[in-house]
Coordinates of N, CA and C in Angstrom, one line a residue:
M45 N 92.5 127.4 158.4 CA 93.2 128.3 157.4 C 92.3 129.4 157.1
K46 N 93.2 130.6 156.8 CA 92.2 132.0 156.2 C 93.2 132.6 155.3
F47 N 92.5 133.1 154.1 CA 93.1 133.8 153.1 C 92.6 135.0 153.3
A48 N 93.7 136.2 153.3 CA 93.1 137.7 153.2 C 93.4 137.9 151.8
I49 N 92.4 138.7 151.3 CA 92.3 139.4 150.3 C 92.2 140.7 150.1
D50 N 92.4 141.4 148.7 CA 92.2 142.7 149.0 C 91.0 142.9 147.6
S51 N 90.2 143.9 147.3 CA 89.6 144.5 146.7 C 89.7 144.4 145.2
A52 N 89.2 144.2 144.2 CA 89.7 144.2 142.8 C 88.4 145.2 142.2
R53 N 88.8 145.6 140.7 CA 87.8 146.2 140.3 C 86.9 145.4 140.0
H54 N 85.7 145.7 140.1 CA 84.4 145.2 140.0 C 83.8 145.3 138.3
T55 N 83.4 144.2 137.9 CA 83.0 144.1 136.4 C 81.7 143.4 136.3
P56 N 80.6 144.1 135.8 CA 79.6 143.4 135.8 C 79.3 142.0 135.3
P57 N 78.5 141.1 135.7 CA 78.5 139.9 135.0 C 78.1 140.1 133.5
Q58 N 78.5 139.0 132.7 CA 77.7 139.3 131.2 C 76.4 138.2 131.4
Q59 N 75.4 138.6 130.7 CA 74.1 138.5 130.5 C 73.8 137.2 129.5
T60 N 73.3 136.2 129.8 CA 73.0 135.2 128.6 C 71.9 134.1 128.9
D61 N 71.3 133.6 128.0 CA 70.3 132.5 128.4 C 70.7 131.2 128.0
D62 N 72.0 131.0 128.1 CA 72.4 129.9 127.3 C 72.8 128.8 128.9
F63 N 71.6 128.4 129.1 CA 71.7 127.3 130.3 C 70.1 126.6 130.4
R64 N 70.4 125.6 131.0 CA 69.3 124.5 131.1 C 69.1 124.3 132.5
A65 N 67.9 124.3 132.9 CA 67.5 123.9 134.4 C 67.7 122.6 134.5
L66 N 67.7 122.0 135.6 CA 68.0 120.7 136.2 C 66.6 120.2 136.4
T67 N 65.7 119.2 135.6 CA 64.6 119.1 135.9 C 64.2 117.5 136.5
T68 N 65.3 117.0 136.6 CA 65.2 115.3 137.5 C 65.0 115.7 139.0
P69 N 63.9 114.9 139.4 CA 63.6 114.9 140.9 C 64.9 115.0 141.9
A70 N 64.8 116.7 142.6 CA 65.8 116.6 143.5 C 66.4 115.5 144.6
K71 N 65.4 114.7 145.0 CA 66.0 113.9 145.7 C 66.9 112.8 145.1
S72 N 67.0 112.5 143.6 CA 67.8 112.1 143.3 C 69.1 112.6 142.9
R73 N 69.4 113.7 143.6 CA 70.6 114.2 143.4 C 71.5 114.2 144.5
N74 N 71.0 113.5 145.7 CA 71.6 113.5 147.0 C 73.0 112.9 147.0
R75 N 72.9 111.7 146.8 CA 74.1 111.0 147.1 C 74.5 110.2 145.5
L76 N 76.0 109.6 145.4 CA 76.0 108.9 144.3 C 75.4 107.8 144.2
S77 N 75.0 107.4 142.8 CA 74.4 106.0 142.3 C 75.0 105.7 141.1
P78 N 76.2 104.5 141.2 CA 76.8 104.3 139.9 C 76.0 103.3 138.8
V79 N 76.1 103.9 137.7 CA 75.3 103.4 136.5 C 76.4 103.0 135.5
T80 N 76.5 101.6 134.8 CA 77.6 101.4 134.3 C 77.3 101.4 132.9
T81 N 78.2 102.3 132.2 CA 78.2 102.7 130.9 C 79.5 102.3 130.2
S82 N 79.6 102.5 128.7 CA 80.5 102.4 128.2 C 82.0 102.8 128.6
Y83 N 81.9 104.2 129.0 CA 82.9 105.2 129.5 C 82.9 104.9 130.9
F84 N 82.0 105.4 131.5 CA 82.5 105.9 133.0 C 80.9 105.5 133.6
R85 N 80.6 105.4 135.1 CA 79.5 105.5 135.8 C 78.9 106.9 135.8
V86 N 77.7 106.9 135.9 CA 76.8 108.4 135.9 C 76.3 108.5 137.5
F87 N 76.7 109.4 137.7 CA 76.2 109.7 139.4 C 75.2 110.6 139.4
R88 N 74.5 110.6 140.8 CA 73.4 111.3 140.8 C 73.6 112.7 141.1
Y89 N 74.5 113.0 141.4 CA 75.2 114.3 141.7 C 75.2 115.1 140.3
F90 N 75.2 114.7 139.0 CA 75.3 115.2 138.1 C 74.1 114.5 136.9
I91 N 73.1 115.2 136.8 CA 71.9 114.4 136.1 C 72.2 115.0 134.7
S92 N 72.1 116.5 134.6 CA 72.1 117.2 133.4 C 73.1 116.5 132.4
P93 N 72.7 117.0 131.2 CA 73.8 116.7 129.9 C 75.1 117.4 130.0
L94 N 76.0 116.6 129.6 CA 77.7 117.1 129.7 C 77.7 118.0 128.8
I95 N 78.3 119.6 129.2 CA 78.7 120.6 128.6 C 80.2 120.5 128.2
H96 N 81.0 121.3 127.3 CA 82.4 121.3 127.3 C 82.7 122.9 127.5
A97 N 83.3 123.2 128.4 CA 83.6 124.2 128.4 C 85.1 124.2 129.5
S98 N 86.2 125.3 128.7 CA 87.5 125.2 129.5 C 87.1 126.0 130.5
Q99 N 86.3 127.0 130.8 CA 85.9 127.9 131.8 C 84.8 127.6 132.6
L100 N 85.1 128.1 133.9 CA 83.4 128.0 134.5 C 83.1 129.6 134.1
F101 N 81.7 129.7 133.9 CA 81.6 131.0 134.0 C 79.8 131.2 134.3
L102 N 79.9 131.3 135.7 CA 78.2 131.3 136.2 C 77.4 132.2 135.7
L103 N 76.1 131.8 135.5 CA 75.3 132.5 134.6 C 74.3 132.8 135.7
N104 N 73.5 134.2 135.4 CA 72.8 134.8 136.3 C 71.4 133.9 136.4
S105 N 70.9 133.9 137.6 CA 69.4 133.1 137.9 C 68.6 134.0 138.4
N106 N 67.4 133.6 138.7 CA 66.3 134.5 139.2 C 66.5 134.7 140.4
T107 N 67.3 134.0 141.3 CA 67.8 134.1 142.7 C 69.1 134.9 142.8
M108 N 68.8 135.9 143.0 CA 70.3 136.8 143.0 C 71.3 136.4 144.3
S109 N 72.3 136.1 143.8 CA 73.3 136.0 144.9 C 74.2 137.1 145.1
A110 N 74.8 137.2 146.1 CA 75.9 138.1 146.4 C 77.1 137.6 146.1
V111 N 77.5 136.5 145.7 CA 78.7 135.9 145.5 C 78.5 134.8 144.0
N112 N 79.2 135.3 143.1 CA 79.2 134.3 142.0 C 80.5 134.3 141.4
I113 N 80.7 132.6 141.3 CA 81.8 132.0 140.7 C 81.6 132.4 139.1
T114 N 83.0 133.0 139.1 CA 83.4 133.5 137.3 C 84.0 132.5 136.7
N115 N 85.3 131.9 137.3 CA 86.3 131.1 136.7 C 86.8 130.0 137.7
V116 N 87.0 128.7 137.5 CA 87.8 127.7 138.4 C 88.6 127.1 137.2
A117 N 89.9 127.5 137.4 CA 91.1 126.6 136.7 C 91.6 125.5 137.8
V118 N 91.6 124.6 136.6 CA 92.1 123.3 137.5 C 93.9 123.2 137.2
L119 N 94.6 123.4 138.2 CA 95.8 123.6 137.8 C 96.6 121.9 138.1
D120 N 97.8 121.8 137.1 CA 98.6 120.8 137.1 C 97.8 119.6 137.1
N121 N 97.1 119.3 136.1 CA 96.2 118.4 135.7 C 96.4 117.8 134.1
P122 N 96.6 116.7 133.9 CA 96.3 115.5 134.7 C 97.7 115.4 135.6
S123 N 97.7 114.5 136.7 CA 98.9 114.3 137.5 C 98.7 113.2 138.2
P124 N 99.8 112.7 138.9 CA 99.6 111.5 140.1 C 98.8 111.5 140.9
F125 N 97.9 110.4 141.1 CA 97.1 110.4 142.6 C 97.5 110.9 143.6
S126 N 98.9 110.7 143.8 CA 99.6 111.2 145.2 C 100.0 112.9 145.5
T127 N 99.7 113.5 144.4 CA 100.0 114.9 144.2 C 99.0 115.8 144.8
P128 N 99.3 117.0 145.3 CA 98.3 117.8 145.8 C 97.3 118.3 144.7
L129 N 96.3 118.8 145.0 CA 95.4 119.2 144.1 C 95.3 120.8 144.2
Q130 N 95.1 121.5 143.5 CA 95.1 123.2 143.1 C 94.0 123.3 142.1
F131 N 93.3 124.5 142.8 CA 92.2 125.0 142.0 C 92.4 126.8 142.1
E132 N 92.6 127.1 141.1 CA 92.6 128.7 140.9 C 91.1 129.3 140.8
I133 N 90.4 130.0 141.9 CA 89.2 130.1 141.8 C 89.0 132.1 141.6
S134 N 88.2 132.1 141.0 CA 87.9 133.3 140.6 C 86.3 134.0 140.8
Y135 N 86.1 135.0 141.6 CA 84.6 135.1 141.9 C 84.4 136.5 142.1
E136 N 83.2 136.8 141.9 CA 82.9 138.2 142.4 C 82.0 138.6 143.2
C137 N 81.8 139.4 144.0 CA 81.2 140.0 145.0 C 80.2 140.9 144.8
L138 N 78.9 141.1 144.7 CA 78.0 142.2 144.2 C 77.6 142.8 145.1
S139 N 77.7 142.6 146.5 CA 77.5 143.5 147.7 C 78.4 143.0 148.7
A140 N 79.1 143.9 149.8 CA 79.9 143.8 151.0 C 79.0 142.6 151.7
L141 N 79.9 141.7 152.4 CA 79.5 140.7 153.5 C 80.1 140.9 154.9
K142 N 79.3 140.6 155.6 CA 80.0 141.1 157.1 C 81.1 139.9 157.5
Y143 N 80.8 138.4 156.9 CA 81.6 137.4 157.3 C 82.3 136.8 156.3
D144 N 83.4 135.8 156.5 CA 84.1 135.1 155.6 C 83.3 134.0 154.7
L145 N 84.1 134.2 153.6 CA 83.3 132.8 152.9 C 84.4 131.5 153.1
E146 N 83.5 130.7 153.3 CA 84.0 129.2 153.6 C 84.2 128.3 152.4
W147 N 85.5 127.7 151.9 CA 85.2 127.0 150.9 C 86.0 125.5 151.3
K148 N 85.2 124.7 150.7 CA 85.6 123.2 151.0 C 86.0 122.6 149.6
L149 N 86.8 121.3 149.6 CA 87.3 120.8 148.8 C 87.0 118.9 149.1
I150 N 86.1 118.4 148.8 CA 85.6 117.1 149.0 C 85.5 116.0 148.1
Y151 N 86.5 114.8 148.4 CA 87.0 113.8 147.4 C 85.5 113.1 147.8
V152 N 85.0 112.3 146.7 CA 83.8 111.2 147.3 C 84.3 109.7 146.9
G153 N 84.8 109.2 147.9 CA 85.5 108.1 148.1 C 84.8 106.7 147.6
S154 N 83.5 106.9 147.5 CA 82.8 105.6 147.4 C 81.1 106.1 146.8
A155 N 80.7 105.5 145.8 CA 79.5 106.0 145.2 C 78.5 105.2 146.1
E156 N 78.6 104.5 146.9 CA 77.8 103.8 147.8 C 77.5 104.4 149.1
V157 N 78.6 104.7 149.7 CA 78.9 105.2 151.1 C 79.0 106.6 151.3
E158 N 78.4 107.4 152.1 CA 78.7 108.7 152.2 C 80.1 108.9 153.0
T159 N 79.9 107.7 154.0 CA 81.5 108.1 155.0 C 82.7 107.7 154.4
Y160 N 82.5 107.5 153.2 CA 84.0 107.6 152.7 C 84.2 108.7 152.1
D161 N 83.5 109.8 152.3 CA 84.0 111.1 151.7 C 85.0 111.7 152.3
Q162 N 85.6 112.4 151.9 CA 87.2 113.2 152.5 C 87.1 114.3 152.4
L163 N 87.1 115.3 153.4 CA 87.2 116.7 153.4 C 88.6 117.1 153.1
L164 N 89.0 117.5 151.9 CA 90.6 117.6 151.8 C 91.0 118.8 152.0
E165 N 90.4 119.9 152.0 CA 90.9 121.3 152.8 C 89.3 121.7 153.0
C166 N 89.5 122.8 154.0 CA 88.2 124.0 154.4 C 89.1 125.2 154.8
V167 N 88.7 126.2 154.0 CA 89.5 127.5 154.3 C 88.4 128.5 154.6
L168 N 88.9 129.6 155.1 CA 87.9 131.1 155.0 C 88.5 132.1 154.5
V169 N 87.9 132.6 153.6 CA 88.6 133.7 152.7 C 87.9 135.1 153.0
G170 N 88.3 136.1 153.2 CA 87.9 137.4 153.3 C 89.2 138.5 153.7
P171 N 88.6 140.0 153.6 CA 87.4 140.2 153.8 C 86.6 140.1 152.4
V172 N 85.3 140.5 152.5 CA 84.3 140.0 151.4 C 83.7 141.3 151.1
N173 N 84.3 142.2 150.2 CA 83.7 143.5 149.6 C 83.2 143.5 148.3
V174 N 82.7 144.3 147.7 CA 82.3 144.5 146.3 C 83.5 144.6 145.7
G175 N 83.7 143.5 144.4 CA 84.8 143.6 143.8 C 85.2 142.2 143.2
N176 N 86.0 142.0 142.3 CA 86.6 140.7 142.2 C 87.8 140.0 142.7
Y177 N 87.8 138.7 142.5 CA 88.8 138.4 143.2 C 89.5 136.9 142.7
R178 N 90.7 136.5 143.1 CA 91.0 135.4 142.8 C 92.2 134.9 143.8
F179 N 92.2 133.5 144.1 CA 93.1 132.9 144.8 C 93.2 131.4 144.8
V180 N 94.3 130.8 144.8 CA 94.6 129.5 145.0 C 94.4 128.3 146.2
L181 N 93.3 127.6 145.8 CA 93.1 126.7 147.0 C 93.9 125.2 146.7
Q182 N 95.0 125.0 147.2 CA 95.7 123.7 147.2 C 95.0 123.0 148.8
A183 N 95.1 121.5 148.1 CA 94.8 120.5 149.0 C 95.4 119.3 149.0
D184 N 95.7 118.6 150.3 CA 96.4 117.6 150.0 C 95.5 116.4 149.3
P185 N 96.1 115.2 148.6 CA 95.5 114.2 148.0 C 94.5 113.5 148.9
P186 N 93.5 112.6 148.4 CA 92.9 111.5 149.4 C 93.9 110.5 150.1
D187 N 93.4 110.2 151.3 CA 94.1 109.3 151.6 C 93.5 107.6 151.1
P188 N 94.3 107.2 150.5 CA 93.6 105.9 149.6 C 93.5 104.7 150.8
S189 N 94.0 104.9 151.7 CA 93.8 104.2 152.7 C 92.2 104.0 153.5
K190 N 92.0 105.2 153.2 CA 90.2 105.5 153.5 C 89.3 105.5 152.4
I191 N 89.8 104.7 151.1 CA 89.0 104.5 150.2 C 88.9 103.1 149.8
P192 N 87.9 102.6 149.7 CA 87.6 100.9 149.6 C 88.3 100.8 148.1
E193 N 89.2 99.4 148.3 CA 90.2 99.2 147.3 C 89.6 99.1 145.7
E194 N 88.1 98.4 146.0 CA 87.6 98.4 144.5 C 87.0 100.0 143.8
D195 N 87.1 100.8 144.5 CA 86.8 102.1 144.4 C 87.8 103.1 143.9
I196 N 89.3 102.8 144.2 CA 90.4 103.8 143.6 C 90.8 103.8 142.4
I197 N 90.4 102.8 141.3 CA 90.4 103.0 140.2 C 89.1 103.1 139.6
G198 N 89.1 104.0 138.9 CA 87.5 104.1 138.2 C 87.5 105.8 138.4
V199 N 86.3 105.9 138.0 CA 85.4 107.4 137.9 C 84.7 107.7 139.2
T200 N 85.4 109.0 139.7 CA 84.5 109.4 141.1 C 84.3 111.0 140.9
V201 N 84.1 111.8 141.8 CA 83.5 112.9 142.1 C 84.5 113.8 142.9
L202 N 85.0 115.0 142.6 CA 85.4 116.1 143.7 C 84.2 117.3 143.5
L203 N 84.0 117.9 144.6 CA 83.1 118.6 145.1 C 84.0 119.9 145.7
L204 N 83.5 121.2 144.9 CA 84.1 122.3 145.7 C 82.7 123.0 145.8
T205 N 82.9 123.6 147.0 CA 81.5 124.2 147.7 C 81.9 125.6 148.5
C206 N 81.0 126.3 148.5 CA 81.2 127.7 149.3 C 80.0 128.1 149.8
S207 N 80.3 128.3 151.4 CA 79.2 128.5 152.0 C 79.3 129.6 152.9
Y208 N 78.5 130.6 153.3 CA 78.2 131.7 154.2 C 77.6 131.4 155.6
M209 N 77.9 131.7 156.4 CA 77.6 131.7 157.6 C 76.7 130.2 157.9
G210 N 77.8 129.4 157.3 CA 76.9 127.8 157.5 C 76.2 127.5 156.5
Q211 N 75.6 128.4 155.3 CA 74.8 128.1 154.3 C 75.5 127.7 153.0
E212 N 75.2 126.7 152.9 CA 75.9 126.4 151.1 C 75.2 126.9 150.3
F213 N 75.8 127.9 149.5 CA 75.0 128.3 148.2 C 75.4 128.1 146.8
I214 N 76.8 127.3 146.8 CA 77.3 127.0 145.5 C 77.8 125.7 145.4
R215 N 77.7 124.9 144.5 CA 78.5 124.0 144.6 C 78.9 123.2 143.3
V216 N 80.3 123.2 143.0 CA 81.0 122.9 141.7 C 81.2 121.3 141.6
G217 N 80.9 120.3 140.8 CA 81.4 119.4 140.8 C 82.2 119.0 139.6
Y218 N 83.2 117.6 139.7 CA 84.0 117.4 138.7 C 84.1 115.9 138.8
Y219 N 83.6 115.3 137.5 CA 84.4 113.7 137.6 C 85.7 113.8 137.6
V220 N 86.4 112.7 138.0 CA 87.7 112.3 138.2 C 87.7 110.8 137.6
N221 N 88.6 110.6 136.7 CA 89.1 109.4 136.5 C 90.5 109.0 136.9
N222 N 90.6 108.2 137.6 CA 91.7 107.2 138.1 C 92.0 106.1 137.4
D223 N 93.3 106.0 136.8 CA 93.6 105.1 136.1 C 95.4 104.7 136.1
Y224 N 95.9 103.6 135.8 CA 97.1 103.1 135.8 C 97.8 104.1 134.6
D225 N 99.0 104.7 134.7 CA 99.6 105.3 133.6 C 100.4 104.3 132.7
D226 N 100.1 102.7 132.9 CA 100.8 102.0 131.7 C 99.6 101.1 131.0
E227 N 99.5 101.2 130.0 CA 98.9 100.3 129.5 C 98.5 98.9 129.8
Q228 N 99.8 98.2 130.1 CA 99.6 96.9 130.6 C 99.1 96.5 131.9
L229 N 99.3 97.6 132.7 CA 98.6 97.4 134.1 C 97.3 98.0 133.9
R230 N 96.7 98.8 132.9 CA 95.2 99.0 132.6 C 94.7 97.7 132.4
E231 N 95.5 96.9 131.3 CA 94.8 95.8 131.0 C 95.0 94.7 131.4
E232 N 95.9 94.5 132.7 CA 95.9 93.5 133.8 C 96.4 93.9 135.1
P233 N 95.1 94.7 135.7 CA 95.3 95.4 136.9 C 95.8 94.3 137.8
P234 N 96.8 94.8 138.8 CA 97.1 94.0 139.9 C 96.2 93.9 141.0
A235 N 96.2 92.8 141.9 CA 95.0 92.2 142.8 C 95.4 93.7 143.7
K236 N 96.4 94.1 144.1 CA 96.3 95.1 145.2 C 96.8 96.5 144.2
V237 N 96.0 97.4 144.6 CA 96.3 99.0 144.0 C 97.7 99.2 144.0
L238 N 98.6 99.7 142.8 CA 99.8 100.3 142.8 C 99.5 102.0 143.0
I239 N 99.3 102.4 143.9 CA 99.0 104.1 144.1 C 100.2 105.0 143.3
D240 N 101.4 104.4 143.4 CA 102.4 105.4 143.1 C 102.5 105.2 141.4
R241 N 101.5 104.5 140.7 CA 101.2 104.1 139.4 C 99.9 104.9 139.0
V242 N 99.3 105.4 139.9 CA 98.0 105.5 139.4 C 97.7 107.2 138.9
Q243 N 97.4 107.4 137.8 CA 97.2 108.7 137.4 C 95.7 109.5 137.8
R244 N 95.8 110.4 138.0 CA 94.5 111.1 138.3 C 94.2 112.5 137.3
N245 N 93.1 112.1 136.7 CA 92.5 113.0 135.6 C 91.2 113.6 135.8
I246 N 91.3 114.9 136.3 CA 90.0 115.7 136.6 C 89.2 116.4 135.1
L247 N 88.3 115.6 135.1 CA 87.5 116.4 133.7 C 87.4 118.0 133.9
S248 N 88.1 118.7 133.8 CA 87.7 119.9 134.2 C 86.8 120.8 133.3
D249 N 86.8 120.1 132.1 CA 85.7 120.8 130.9 C 84.4 120.5 130.9
K250 N 84.1 119.4 132.1 CA 82.7 118.9 131.9 C 82.0 119.1 133.9
P251 N 82.3 120.6 133.9 CA 81.6 120.8 135.5 C 80.1 120.8 135.7
R252 N 79.8 121.0 136.9 CA 78.4 120.8 137.7 C 78.3 121.6 138.5
V253 N 77.7 123.0 138.0 CA 77.1 123.6 139.4 C 75.7 123.7 139.5
T254 N 75.6 123.6 141.2 CA 74.2 123.9 141.4 C 74.3 125.1 142.5
K255 N 73.4 125.8 142.3 CA 73.0 127.0 143.2 C 72.0 126.7 144.1
F256 N 72.3 127.1 145.7 CA 71.2 127.0 146.8 C 71.0 128.5 146.9
P257 N 69.6 128.9 147.0 CA 69.0 130.0 147.5 C 69.5 130.0 149.3
I258 N 70.2 131.2 149.5 CA 70.3 131.3 151.0 C 70.1 133.0 151.3
N259 N 69.8 133.0 152.7 CA 69.7 134.3 153.2 C 71.1 134.9 153.7
F260 N 71.7 136.2 152.6 CA 73.2 136.5 153.0 C 72.9 137.8 154.0
Y261 N 72.0 138.5 154.4 CA 71.9 139.1 155.5 C 70.7 138.9 156.4
P262 N 71.1 138.0 157.2 CA 70.1 137.7 158.0 C 69.8 138.5 159.1
E263 N 70.7 139.6 159.4 CA 70.6 140.3 160.6 C 69.8 141.6 160.2
T264 N 69.4 141.6 158.7 CA 68.8 143.0 158.1 C 67.1 142.3 158.0
N265 N 66.9 141.0 158.2 CA 65.5 140.3 157.9 C 64.8 141.0 159.0
D266 N 63.8 141.7 158.2 CA 62.7 142.6 159.0 C 61.7 141.5 160.0
S267 N 61.8 140.5 159.3 CA 60.6 139.5 159.8 C 61.0 138.8 160.9
G268 N 62.7 138.8 161.3 CA 63.1 137.9 162.2 C 63.3 136.7 162.0
E269 N 63.1 136.2 161.0 CA 63.2 134.6 160.8 C 64.9 134.2 160.5
E270 N 65.0 132.9 161.0 CA 66.3 132.7 160.6 C 66.8 132.2 159.4
P271 N 68.2 132.3 159.0 CA 68.2 131.9 157.7 C 68.0 130.5 157.3
P272 N 67.7 130.4 156.3 CA 67.5 129.0 155.5 C 68.3 127.9 156.0
S273 N 67.6 127.0 156.3 CA 68.6 125.6 156.6 C 69.3 125.2 155.5
N274 N 70.3 124.6 155.6 CA 71.0 124.2 154.6 C 71.4 122.8 154.6
D275 N 70.6 121.9 155.3 CA 70.7 120.4 155.5 C 70.3 119.9 154.2
P276 N 70.8 118.5 153.7 CA 70.7 117.7 152.7 C 69.3 117.8 152.1
V277 N 68.4 117.9 153.0 CA 66.8 117.8 152.5 C 66.4 119.0 151.6
S278 N 66.9 120.3 152.3 CA 66.4 121.4 151.7 C 67.4 121.9 150.8
A279 N 68.6 121.4 150.6 CA 69.6 121.8 149.6 C 68.8 120.7 148.4
E280 N 68.3 119.5 148.5 CA 68.0 118.8 147.3 C 66.7 119.6 146.9
T281 N 65.7 120.2 147.8 CA 64.4 120.7 147.4 C 64.8 122.0 146.6
D282 N 65.6 123.0 147.1 CA 65.7 124.0 146.7 C 67.3 124.4 145.3
G283 N 67.7 123.0 145.5 CA 69.2 123.4 144.6 C 68.7 123.8 143.2
D284 N 69.3 124.7 142.4 CA 69.1 125.1 141.1 C 70.4 125.1 140.4
E285 N 70.5 123.7 139.3 CA 71.7 123.2 138.7 C 71.4 123.8 137.5
Q286 N 72.4 124.4 137.0 CA 72.5 125.1 135.7 C 73.9 124.5 135.1
L287 N 73.7 124.6 133.5 CA 74.7 124.5 132.8 C 75.4 125.8 132.7
L288 N 77.2 125.6 132.6 CA 78.1 126.7 132.6 C 78.2 127.0 131.1
A289 N 78.9 128.1 131.0 CA 79.4 128.5 129.5 C 80.5 129.5 129.7
S290 N 81.7 129.2 128.7 CA 83.0 129.9 129.1 C 82.4 131.4 128.4
P291 N 82.8 132.6 129.2 CA 82.4 133.8 128.9 C 83.5 134.3 127.7
E292 N 82.8 135.1 126.8 CA 83.2 135.4 125.4 C 84.5 136.1 125.7
H293 N 84.5 137.4 126.4 CA 85.7 138.0 126.9 C 86.1 137.6 128.4
P294 N 87.7 137.6 128.4 CA 88.5 137.3 129.6 C 87.9 138.6 130.6
S295 N 88.2 137.9 132.0 CA 87.4 138.7 132.9 C 88.6 139.6 133.3
N296 N 88.2 140.6 133.7 CA 89.2 141.6 134.6 C 89.8 141.4 135.7
D297 N 89.5 140.6 136.3 CA 89.9 140.0 137.6 C 91.3 140.1 137.8
Q298 N 91.8 140.5 139.1 CA 93.2 140.9 139.5 C 93.3 140.2 140.6
N299 N 94.7 139.8 140.5 CA 95.4 138.8 141.6 C 95.4 139.5 142.9
P300 N 95.0 138.9 144.2 CA 95.1 139.9 145.3 C 96.5 140.7 145.4

């Protein structure tokens, strides 16, 4: 699937120092690792402290990116588990790119095994010219038959990623809390999960953003080097995870 979008007026990003770099060893962020707490399990994807923001605002880092996410709004949330997921994504392009951007939405089915991850949607978006852009990414809900029964109820993670030429350069993660919509069912859950009674709540005010440095212009690389690898090992090593803050002034983004 591919979205065609038109250019919008470019607005320079705001400058702020309100962020904190992730200092936990990178290899600890690769897969999910549940730890029991009074509220939810803590995952390796998200090590830095929680933040409270109604919008995403990507802060500038030392590594210049040609594309920055400026806002992600989670639509129709909370909602029943079996309803489609919708994200209104706003981003800015600081320089024109030759190829399309690839956006993916991934549902983490199990904290223990990566094979339970489900790719809910993958779309190409272009052309990528200088300017501000906005589109709605809609995806089917995860297939409960592909999730371990014991992992359907509880907290998991949704990952929104963007790649260019096969190189992932940004990852936005959300905690997702799945629970019954009835107090009695929550207190006395049935042996078999009743999917039609499960409510999905994406914790949209607690996003995690990780940026990966990539080569946006390999064709102009005078040294003739290949674009940097984006496999899990290099992503762990080079990832730059930051806190996000809401912009003080609304963006001038325009609909396509």
